[in-house]
Short mmCIF file of C-alpha atoms and ligand atoms in Angstrom, two decimals:
data_model
loop_
_atom_site.label_atom_id
_atom_site.label_comp_id
_atom_site.label_asym_id
_atom_site.label_seq_id
_atom_site.Cartn_x
_atom_site.Cartn_y
_atom_site.Cartn_z
CA MET I 1 -6.16 -20.78 -15.56
CA LYS I 2 -6.56 -17.46 -13.81
CA LYS I 3 -4.20 -18.71 -11.11
CA LEU I 4 -1.67 -19.77 -13.69
CA ILE I 5 -1.79 -16.39 -15.36
CA CYS I 6 -1.30 -14.85 -11.95
CA VAL I 7 1.76 -17.01 -11.34
CA LEU I 8 3.17 -16.22 -14.76
CA ALA I 9 2.56 -12.52 -14.25
CA ALA I 10 4.33 -12.71 -10.93
CA LEU I 11 7.29 -14.49 -12.49
CA ALA I 12 7.51 -11.91 -15.24
CA LEU I 13 7.74 -9.27 -12.55
CA ALA I 14 10.89 -10.84 -11.21
CA VAL I 15 12.72 -8.94 -13.91
CA SER I 16 11.33 -5.51 -13.14
CA LEU I 17 8.16 -4.07 -11.69
CA ALA I 18 8.04 -1.37 -14.33
CA ALA I 19 5.51 -1.93 -17.06
CA PRO I 20 6.20 -0.24 -20.38
CA ALA I 21 5.40 3.45 -20.27
CA LEU I 22 2.00 4.38 -21.65
CA ALA I 23 2.13 7.53 -23.66
CA GLY I 24 -0.48 10.23 -23.92
CA GLU I 25 -2.43 9.49 -20.75
CA GLU I 26 -5.14 12.00 -20.03
CA THR I 27 -4.84 14.39 -17.13
CA PRO I 28 -7.39 13.48 -14.49
CA GLY I 29 -10.36 15.81 -14.23
CA PRO I 30 -11.59 18.00 -11.40
CA LEU I 31 -12.75 16.43 -8.17
CA HIS I 32 -15.70 17.33 -6.01
CA VAL I 33 -16.93 16.38 -2.60
CA GLU I 34 -20.56 15.28 -2.51
CA GLY I 35 -21.77 14.40 0.95
CA THR I 36 -18.94 12.33 2.38
CA GLN I 37 -17.75 11.07 -0.99
CA LEU I 38 -15.01 12.27 -3.30
CA THR I 39 -16.43 12.25 -6.83
CA ASN I 40 -15.58 13.27 -10.35
CA GLU I 41 -17.29 16.15 -12.13
CA SER I 42 -20.32 14.05 -12.92
CA GLY I 43 -20.77 12.90 -9.36
CA VAL I 44 -19.32 9.42 -9.88
CA PRO I 45 -17.45 8.26 -6.74
CA VAL I 46 -13.66 8.42 -7.02
CA GLN I 47 -11.25 6.63 -4.74
CA LEU I 48 -7.65 7.81 -4.80
CA ARG I 49 -5.03 5.27 -3.75
CA GLY I 50 -1.37 6.00 -3.77
CA VAL I 51 1.90 6.78 -2.11
CA SER I 52 3.40 9.63 -0.11
CA THR I 53 6.97 10.75 -0.52
CA HIS I 54 9.06 10.93 2.63
CA GLY I 55 10.23 14.47 3.41
CA LEU I 56 11.08 16.12 0.09
CA ALA I 57 14.07 17.82 1.70
CA TRP I 58 15.66 14.49 2.60
CA PHE I 59 14.54 12.19 -0.20
CA PRO I 60 14.25 14.43 -3.28
CA GLN I 61 15.63 11.73 -5.59
CA TYR I 62 12.29 9.94 -5.92
CA VAL I 63 10.71 12.99 -7.49
CA ASN I 64 11.57 11.91 -11.01
CA ALA I 65 9.40 11.16 -14.02
CA ASP I 66 10.26 7.45 -14.25
CA CYS I 67 9.57 6.78 -10.60
CA VAL I 68 6.21 8.55 -10.65
CA ARG I 69 5.24 6.78 -13.87
CA GLU I 70 6.20 3.49 -12.29
CA LEU I 71 3.97 4.10 -9.28
CA HIS I 72 1.18 4.82 -11.72
CA ASP I 73 1.90 1.51 -13.43
CA TRP I 74 1.63 -0.23 -10.07
CA GLY I 75 -1.92 1.11 -9.90
CA ALA I 76 -1.46 4.31 -7.90
CA ASN I 77 -3.55 7.28 -9.01
CA VAL I 78 -2.25 9.80 -6.49
CA LEU I 79 1.16 10.98 -5.29
CA ARG I 80 1.47 12.97 -2.07
CA LEU I 81 4.34 15.44 -1.91
CA ALA I 82 5.26 15.73 1.77
CA MET I 83 7.12 18.92 2.56
CA TYR I 84 8.08 19.09 6.24
CA THR I 85 7.91 22.54 7.79
CA ASP I 86 9.64 22.54 11.16
CA GLU I 87 11.88 19.45 11.12
CA TYR I 88 15.55 20.24 10.55
CA GLY I 89 16.03 21.12 6.88
CA GLY I 90 12.29 21.64 6.48
CA TYR I 91 10.70 24.64 4.76
CA CYS I 92 10.59 26.75 7.94
CA ASN I 93 13.75 25.40 9.51
CA GLY I 94 16.73 26.04 7.30
CA GLY I 95 15.41 24.32 4.19
CA ASP I 96 16.11 25.69 0.71
CA GLN I 97 12.66 27.14 0.08
CA ALA I 98 13.14 27.73 -3.63
CA ALA I 99 14.41 24.18 -4.14
CA LEU I 100 11.55 22.71 -2.10
CA LYS I 101 8.92 24.64 -4.04
CA GLN I 102 10.53 23.49 -7.27
CA LEU I 103 10.37 19.88 -6.07
CA VAL I 104 6.67 20.27 -5.33
CA LYS I 105 6.07 21.71 -8.80
CA ASP I 106 8.19 19.01 -10.44
CA GLY I 107 6.30 16.34 -8.54
CA VAL I 108 2.98 17.78 -9.68
CA ARG I 109 4.25 17.86 -13.26
CA TYR I 110 5.38 14.22 -13.18
CA ALA I 111 2.08 13.19 -11.63
CA THR I 112 0.22 15.12 -14.33
CA ASP I 113 2.28 13.50 -17.07
CA ALA I 114 1.52 10.09 -15.60
CA GLY I 115 -2.21 10.82 -15.42
CA MET I 116 -2.28 11.02 -11.61
CA TYR I 117 -3.51 13.35 -8.92
CA ALA I 118 -1.02 15.11 -6.63
CA ILE I 119 -1.38 16.30 -3.04
CA VAL I 120 0.64 19.31 -1.93
CA ASP I 121 1.25 18.52 1.75
CA TRP I 122 2.32 21.21 4.25
CA HIS I 123 3.80 18.65 6.60
CA ILE I 124 3.65 20.08 10.10
CA LEU I 125 4.78 17.64 12.78
CA SER I 126 7.10 18.89 15.54
CA ASP I 127 5.39 22.28 15.05
CA SER I 128 2.30 20.74 16.52
CA ASN I 129 0.12 23.84 16.05
CA PRO I 130 -0.26 24.95 12.42
CA ASN I 131 -0.52 28.59 13.55
CA ILE I 132 3.17 28.54 14.51
CA HIS I 133 4.14 28.88 10.85
CA LYS I 134 0.87 30.34 9.62
CA ASP I 135 2.44 33.28 7.82
CA GLU I 136 4.75 31.00 5.84
CA ALA I 137 1.81 28.71 5.13
CA LEU I 138 -0.30 31.57 3.79
CA ALA I 139 2.51 32.72 1.50
CA PHE I 140 3.29 29.18 0.38
CA PHE I 141 -0.29 28.26 -0.48
CA ASP I 142 -0.87 31.59 -2.20
CA GLU I 143 2.15 31.04 -4.43
CA MET I 144 1.45 27.36 -5.08
CA SER I 145 -2.24 27.70 -5.79
CA ALA I 146 -1.52 30.57 -8.18
CA ALA I 147 1.15 28.54 -9.96
CA LEU I 148 -1.02 25.40 -10.09
CA ALA I 149 -4.42 27.01 -10.55
CA GLY I 150 -4.83 25.65 -14.07
CA GLN I 151 -4.38 22.08 -12.89
CA ASP I 152 -7.43 20.09 -11.92
CA ASN I 153 -5.41 17.21 -10.50
CA VAL I 154 -3.96 19.06 -7.49
CA LEU I 155 -5.27 18.70 -3.94
CA TYR I 156 -4.01 20.84 -1.05
CA GLU I 157 -3.33 19.38 2.40
CA ILE I 158 -2.90 22.40 4.58
CA CYS I 159 -1.57 20.93 7.86
CA ASN I 160 -0.35 17.36 8.04
CA GLU I 161 -0.88 16.46 11.70
CA PRO I 162 -1.83 18.90 14.44
CA ASN I 163 -0.80 17.35 17.75
CA GLY I 164 0.44 18.14 21.24
CA GLY I 165 -2.90 19.32 22.56
CA THR I 166 -3.77 21.58 19.63
CA ASP I 167 -7.54 21.46 19.61
CA TRP I 168 -9.97 21.49 16.72
CA ALA I 169 -11.00 25.12 17.27
CA THR I 170 -7.36 26.15 16.78
CA VAL I 171 -6.97 24.05 13.63
CA LYS I 172 -10.27 25.34 12.28
CA ALA I 173 -9.23 28.94 12.82
CA TYR I 174 -6.04 28.28 10.86
CA ALA I 175 -8.00 26.52 8.09
CA LEU I 176 -10.38 29.46 7.81
CA GLU I 177 -7.41 31.70 7.00
CA VAL I 178 -5.67 29.36 4.54
CA ILE I 179 -8.75 28.17 2.61
CA PRO I 180 -9.71 31.62 1.25
CA VAL I 181 -6.13 32.20 0.09
CA ILE I 182 -6.24 29.00 -1.98
CA ARG I 183 -9.80 29.68 -3.13
CA ALA I 184 -8.80 33.10 -4.46
CA ASN I 185 -6.59 31.37 -7.01
CA ASP I 186 -8.34 28.05 -7.38
CA PRO I 187 -12.06 28.20 -6.64
CA ASP I 188 -12.74 24.47 -6.44
CA ALA I 189 -9.64 22.40 -5.61
CA VAL I 190 -10.14 19.81 -2.90
CA ILE I 191 -8.58 20.98 0.37
CA ILE I 192 -7.71 18.45 3.07
CA VAL I 193 -7.67 19.72 6.65
CA GLY I 194 -5.76 17.91 9.41
CA THR I 195 -7.50 16.94 12.63
CA PRO I 196 -6.20 16.97 16.23
CA ASN I 197 -3.99 14.35 17.82
CA TRP I 198 -2.07 13.34 14.67
CA CYS I 199 -5.27 13.24 12.60
CA GLN I 200 -7.19 10.87 14.77
CA MET I 201 -9.87 13.16 16.20
CA VAL I 202 -12.19 13.25 13.23
CA ASP I 203 -15.08 13.18 15.71
CA GLN I 204 -14.17 16.72 16.78
CA ALA I 205 -14.26 17.93 13.18
CA ALA I 206 -17.53 16.06 12.60
CA ALA I 207 -19.08 17.90 15.54
CA ASP I 208 -18.02 21.29 14.19
CA PRO I 209 -17.17 21.12 10.50
CA ILE I 210 -15.98 24.01 8.35
CA THR I 211 -18.89 25.71 6.64
CA GLY I 212 -19.12 28.17 3.77
CA TYR I 213 -16.75 26.31 1.44
CA ASP I 214 -17.23 23.37 -0.90
CA ASN I 215 -14.78 20.55 -1.49
CA ILE I 216 -13.31 20.38 1.99
CA MET I 217 -12.16 17.02 3.37
CA TYR I 218 -10.74 16.01 6.74
CA ALA I 219 -7.66 13.89 7.31
CA LEU I 220 -7.59 10.69 9.29
CA HIS I 221 -4.19 9.02 9.67
CA PHE I 222 -3.47 5.55 11.03
CA TYR I 223 -0.53 3.23 11.56
CA ALA I 224 -1.89 -0.30 11.36
CA ASP I 225 0.11 -1.86 14.17
CA THR I 226 -0.85 0.94 16.59
CA HIS I 227 -4.34 2.06 15.60
CA ARG I 228 -6.99 -0.59 15.32
CA ASP I 229 -10.71 -1.06 16.03
CA ASP I 230 -11.12 2.07 18.17
CA LEU I 231 -9.94 4.38 15.43
CA ARG I 232 -11.83 2.44 12.78
CA GLU I 233 -15.00 2.89 14.84
CA ARG I 234 -14.29 6.61 15.13
CA MET I 235 -13.84 6.81 11.38
CA LYS I 236 -17.14 5.04 10.75
CA ALA I 237 -18.98 7.25 13.21
CA ALA I 238 -17.56 10.42 11.64
CA VAL I 239 -18.61 9.28 8.16
CA ARG I 240 -22.08 8.46 9.52
CA ALA I 241 -22.16 11.97 10.94
CA GLY I 242 -21.49 13.30 7.43
CA LEU I 243 -17.77 14.06 7.51
CA PRO I 244 -15.85 13.58 4.24
CA ILE I 245 -12.67 11.76 5.25
CA PHE I 246 -9.43 11.37 3.33
CA VAL I 247 -6.74 9.03 4.70
CA SER I 248 -3.90 11.13 3.36
CA GLU I 249 -1.32 9.10 5.29
CA PHE I 250 -1.18 5.61 6.73
CA GLY I 251 1.53 3.14 7.59
CA THR I 252 1.51 -0.65 7.69
CA CYS I 253 3.67 -0.61 10.84
CA ASP I 254 3.53 1.25 14.16
CA ALA I 255 3.18 4.99 14.67
CA SER I 256 6.93 5.52 14.84
CA GLY I 257 7.06 4.58 11.16
CA ASN I 258 9.00 1.49 12.20
CA GLY I 259 8.43 -1.82 13.97
CA ALA I 260 6.59 -4.86 12.68
CA VAL I 261 4.48 -4.66 9.54
CA ASN I 262 0.99 -5.74 10.55
CA VAL I 263 -0.54 -7.22 7.42
CA GLU I 264 -3.73 -8.36 9.12
CA GLN I 265 -4.53 -4.92 10.54
CA SER I 266 -3.47 -3.18 7.32
CA ASN I 267 -5.87 -5.40 5.38
CA ALA I 268 -8.65 -4.72 7.89
CA TRP I 269 -8.18 -0.99 7.34
CA VAL I 270 -8.12 -1.35 3.57
CA ALA I 271 -11.32 -3.40 3.64
CA LEU I 272 -13.11 -0.70 5.62
CA MET I 273 -11.76 2.18 3.52
CA ASP I 274 -12.79 0.35 0.34
CA GLU I 275 -16.22 -0.30 1.75
CA LEU I 276 -16.68 3.37 2.62
CA GLY I 277 -15.10 4.64 -0.61
CA ILE I 278 -12.36 6.44 1.32
CA SER I 279 -9.14 7.42 -0.44
CA TYR I 280 -5.80 6.43 1.04
CA VAL I 281 -2.10 7.20 0.70
CA ASN I 282 0.70 5.02 2.04
CA TRP I 283 3.72 6.34 3.93
CA ASN I 284 6.48 6.35 2.53
CA LEU I 285 8.41 6.43 -0.74
CA SER I 286 12.01 6.10 0.39
CA ASN I 287 14.77 3.63 1.17
CA LYS I 288 15.16 4.86 4.74
CA ASN I 289 15.99 2.06 7.14
CA GLU I 290 12.51 1.93 8.71
CA SER I 291 9.69 -0.48 8.04
CA SER I 292 7.29 2.12 6.62
CA ALA I 293 9.72 2.80 3.75
CA ILE I 294 8.59 0.88 0.68
CA LEU I 295 12.13 0.31 -0.61
CA GLN I 296 14.87 -1.82 0.93
CA SER I 297 17.47 0.36 2.62
CA GLY I 298 20.12 -1.21 0.38
CA CYS I 299 18.27 -0.20 -2.77
CA ALA I 300 19.97 2.77 -4.42
CA LYS I 301 17.70 2.85 -7.47
CA THR I 302 15.29 5.73 -7.91
CA SER I 303 13.11 3.92 -10.48
CA GLY I 304 13.04 0.57 -12.28
CA PHE I 305 12.36 -1.34 -9.07
CA ALA I 306 12.42 -5.13 -9.00
CA PRO I 307 10.60 -7.22 -6.37
CA GLU I 308 13.79 -7.66 -4.37
CA ASP I 309 14.11 -3.86 -4.10
CA LEU I 310 10.87 -3.66 -2.13
CA SER I 311 10.58 -3.87 1.63
CA GLN I 312 7.86 -5.97 3.21
CA SER I 313 5.68 -2.87 3.31
CA GLY I 314 6.54 -2.13 -0.31
CA ARG I 315 5.59 -5.61 -1.43
CA TRP I 316 2.31 -5.38 0.43
CA LEU I 317 1.60 -2.01 -1.20
CA TYR I 318 2.56 -3.25 -4.65
CA GLU I 319 0.23 -6.23 -4.33
CA LEU I 320 -2.56 -4.01 -3.02
CA LEU I 321 -2.29 -1.43 -5.79
CA SER I 322 -1.60 -3.80 -8.67
CA GLY I 323 -3.82 -6.67 -7.57
CA GLU I 324 -0.96 -8.96 -8.57
CA SER I 325 1.05 -11.32 -6.41
CA LEU I 326 4.80 -11.20 -6.19
CA PRO I 327 6.82 -14.40 -6.51
CA ALA I 328 6.87 -16.36 -3.29
CA GLU I 329 10.62 -16.38 -2.87
CA GLN I 330 10.43 -12.64 -2.31
CA LYS I 331 8.25 -13.13 0.75
CA THR I 332 10.18 -13.85 3.90
CA GLU I 333 7.20 -15.57 5.54
CA SER I 334 6.73 -18.18 2.85
CA ALA I 335 10.43 -18.64 2.23
CA SER I 336 10.81 -19.88 5.77
CA SER I 337 7.63 -21.96 5.87
CA ALA I 338 7.96 -25.52 4.63
CA ALA I 339 9.84 -25.03 1.39
CA GLY I 340 9.63 -28.79 0.97
CA ALA I 341 10.57 -32.01 2.66
CA GLN I 342 12.03 -35.42 2.12
CA THR I 343 10.34 -38.19 4.06
CA GLU I 344 10.24 -41.95 4.04
CA GLN I 345 6.82 -43.60 4.16
CA ASP I 346 6.78 -47.41 4.28
CA GLY I 347 9.96 -47.73 2.28
CA LEU I 348 8.87 -45.04 -0.17
CA MET I 349 11.12 -41.95 -0.46
CA VAL I 350 8.95 -38.88 -0.98
CA ASP I 351 10.54 -35.62 -2.11
CA VAL I 352 8.20 -32.63 -1.98
CA VAL I 353 9.38 -29.26 -3.27
CA LEU I 354 7.58 -25.93 -2.97
CA LYS I 355 7.56 -24.53 -6.50
CA ASN I 356 5.60 -21.37 -5.89
CA SER I 357 3.24 -19.60 -3.50
CA TRP I 358 1.08 -16.54 -3.85
CA GLN I 359 -1.95 -14.79 -2.48
CA THR I 360 -5.29 -14.46 -4.19
CA ASP I 361 -8.18 -12.70 -2.46
CA GLY I 362 -6.33 -12.88 0.83
CA GLU I 363 -5.85 -16.68 0.60
CA ASN I 364 -2.40 -18.27 0.53
CA TYR I 365 -1.80 -20.74 -2.29
CA TYR I 366 1.05 -23.25 -2.46
CA GLN I 367 2.20 -25.27 -5.41
CA TYR I 368 4.26 -28.41 -4.76
CA ASP I 369 6.00 -30.97 -6.92
CA MET I 370 6.70 -34.55 -5.78
CA THR I 371 9.17 -37.22 -6.80
CA LEU I 372 8.81 -40.81 -5.53
CA ARG I 373 11.49 -43.50 -5.26
CA ASP I 374 11.85 -46.81 -3.55
CA ALA I 375 14.05 -46.35 -0.47
CA SER I 376 16.17 -49.39 -1.30
CA GLY I 377 16.36 -48.61 -5.00
CA GLY I 378 14.17 -51.55 -5.99
CA ALA I 379 11.04 -51.66 -8.10
CA ARG I 380 7.62 -50.98 -6.57
CA GLU I 381 4.14 -51.73 -7.73
CA GLY I 382 1.68 -49.13 -6.46
CA TRP I 383 2.25 -46.30 -3.99
CA SER I 384 0.36 -44.04 -1.64
CA VAL I 385 1.56 -40.83 0.04
CA GLU I 386 0.12 -38.92 2.98
CA LEU I 387 1.16 -35.30 3.48
CA THR I 388 0.43 -33.23 6.57
CA PHE I 389 0.05 -29.44 6.44
CA ASP I 390 0.23 -26.69 9.04
CA GLY I 391 -3.54 -26.31 8.92
CA ASP I 392 -6.58 -27.32 6.90
CA VAL I 393 -6.07 -27.24 3.16
CA VAL I 394 -8.30 -27.05 0.11
CA LEU I 395 -7.09 -28.89 -2.98
CA ARG I 396 -7.09 -26.42 -5.89
CA ASP I 397 -5.43 -28.44 -8.60
CA GLY I 398 -3.46 -31.67 -9.07
CA TRP I 399 -1.81 -33.56 -11.85
CA ASN I 400 -0.36 -37.06 -12.36
CA GLY I 401 -2.04 -38.32 -9.20
CA GLU I 402 -5.38 -38.96 -7.48
CA TYR I 403 -5.80 -36.52 -4.60
CA THR I 404 -7.99 -36.51 -1.51
CA ALA I 405 -7.79 -33.61 0.94
CA SER I 406 -9.26 -33.97 4.41
CA GLY I 407 -8.52 -31.47 7.16
CA ASP I 408 -4.77 -30.94 7.25
CA THR I 409 -3.99 -34.12 5.32
CA LEU I 410 -3.61 -34.72 1.61
CA THR I 411 -3.51 -38.29 0.32
CA VAL I 412 -2.04 -38.94 -3.11
CA ARG I 413 -2.35 -42.14 -5.10
CA PRO I 414 -1.15 -42.97 -8.62
CA LYS I 415 -2.99 -42.55 -11.86
CA ASP I 416 -3.39 -45.73 -13.88
CA TYR I 417 -0.23 -44.88 -15.81
CA ASN I 418 2.28 -44.07 -13.06
CA GLY I 419 1.72 -46.70 -10.36
CA THR I 420 4.93 -48.53 -11.13
CA ILE I 421 8.28 -47.26 -9.83
CA PRO I 422 11.01 -48.92 -11.87
CA ALA I 423 14.11 -50.33 -10.14
CA GLY I 424 16.61 -47.51 -9.61
CA GLY I 425 14.12 -45.03 -11.06
CA ALA I 426 11.47 -42.60 -9.92
CA VAL I 427 7.99 -41.32 -10.57
CA SER I 428 8.15 -37.58 -10.97
CA ASP I 429 6.02 -34.58 -11.97
CA VAL I 430 3.35 -35.43 -9.47
CA GLY I 431 2.16 -31.95 -8.56
CA PHE I 432 -0.64 -30.11 -6.84
CA ILE I 433 -1.83 -26.74 -5.60
CA VAL I 434 -3.47 -26.28 -2.22
CA SER I 435 -4.70 -23.21 -0.40
CA GLY I 436 -4.88 -22.51 3.30
CA ALA I 437 -1.62 -23.83 4.67
CA ALA I 438 1.89 -24.88 3.76
CA LEU I 439 3.39 -28.30 4.24
CA ALA I 440 4.20 -28.94 7.90
CA GLY I 441 7.90 -28.49 8.58
C1 IDC W 501 8.43 9.95 10.28
C2 IDC W 501 9.43 9.33 9.33
C3 IDC W 501 10.77 9.27 9.98
C4 IDC W 501 11.14 10.66 10.47
C5 IDC W 501 10.06 11.19 11.39
C6 IDC W 501 10.34 12.60 11.91
O1 IDC W 501 8.97 8.05 8.95
O2 IDC W 501 11.74 8.77 9.08
O3 IDC W 501 12.37 10.61 11.16
O4 IDC W 501 8.84 11.21 10.70
O5 IDC W 501 10.53 13.48 10.89
C7 IDC W 501 3.45 10.53 11.11
C8 IDC W 501 4.00 11.70 10.37
C9 IDC W 501 5.21 11.32 9.58
C10 IDC W 501 6.08 10.35 10.34
C11 IDC W 501 5.29 9.06 10.51
C12 IDC W 501 6.04 7.93 11.20
O6 IDC W 501 3.05 12.32 9.56
O7 IDC W 501 5.94 12.49 9.30
O8 IDC W 501 7.22 10.08 9.58
N1 IDC W 501 4.07 9.35 11.22
O9 IDC W 501 6.41 8.30 12.49
N2 IDC W 501 2.33 10.50 11.79
C13 IDC W 501 2.22 9.28 12.38
C14 IDC W 501 3.32 8.55 12.03
#
């Protein structure tokens, strides 16, 4: 029954992913860091999971109330507002500073209205050393933390990704100048500090953490098709060493933000972050033609997304956050794998059609429907069908037939009421659900 509900829910989503707006949601309360764990005011562990905008200067259109509300309805409880500094059009390179600051404030307001947390991200990248634009950073965080001081749902990420040989001592020196500026306005907001080498060297921060301030966390970033076991091991070791880690950016693809989406590695990362109670934010909310973008490049909508508006990465994220499966026809992998077959077995014509497929707890489920006819159009008394799958299957459900699954083979025989195929007619509505593999092509 649960599976059926899941299928029905998925079908309902074919219309739109947006659930009806919930009014009057409460603003989330203050966060603390206790040991390595992000917690609420009472010390209960909190895990933030959400989405990062692309550069606000280039994709401002997604900073709108409906879009943010929709992400909340997907299951996200945090929105990261990524404001590039040194890239062309960024805050320190020709960008409209007033407009960018307004976008950050608008984004925070929409997140607040939706009952979500917001991360204000000073997105250094080509300026690999945060000290390059330190003066602008100090002024920016002073102004922002003063403007947002009354808001408990704001986190500050003070330097996206130090890189290019910038070492931890250099990042730490920068952090020790920015943190007091924020603290002067907002004594307890969580502050996320980037770590060297595009936020991979959490071991360096663990060896020499920032002291004298509460509620400091350290960023680890990964791109699932590039960073695997090695970085996961480094993350585990840093947590063991006592470092509070926040994955304020990750991609399902490679480190360029493009390339193949690696579902297996993405899931391995999620499993570990969930186990360790680590918060995570997916890159990126845009329709840019790159695989890390969660929207299809042809999608011009800025809210009201339907399953077909989502990229592969977007579908994966939606399913992760919502815990719901999207209809199978939206998934390129299952669309191409054994959608059905017509075969002849001992004069019996067997038509098998894939009706649906979905994922539950990481398992692939397939629902098929069969119709049986006599190949020469005559009558038949009794029938038996053998179906071969791409791998071992487990029978989950079956109707209007007697089913036996063994390895990659499913044998189907009639019930006592549908063993006879009338001349020129058919036996239909023989259906089943298996998990593990699709019908062999
Ligand atoms: C990428 C964007 C891409 C943009 C590029 C340079 O996806 O569209 O052209 O930046 O501005 C990061 C960075 C993040 C990168 C992302 C993918 O934090 O800004 O975005 N990435 O390369 N670190 C590792 C990967």
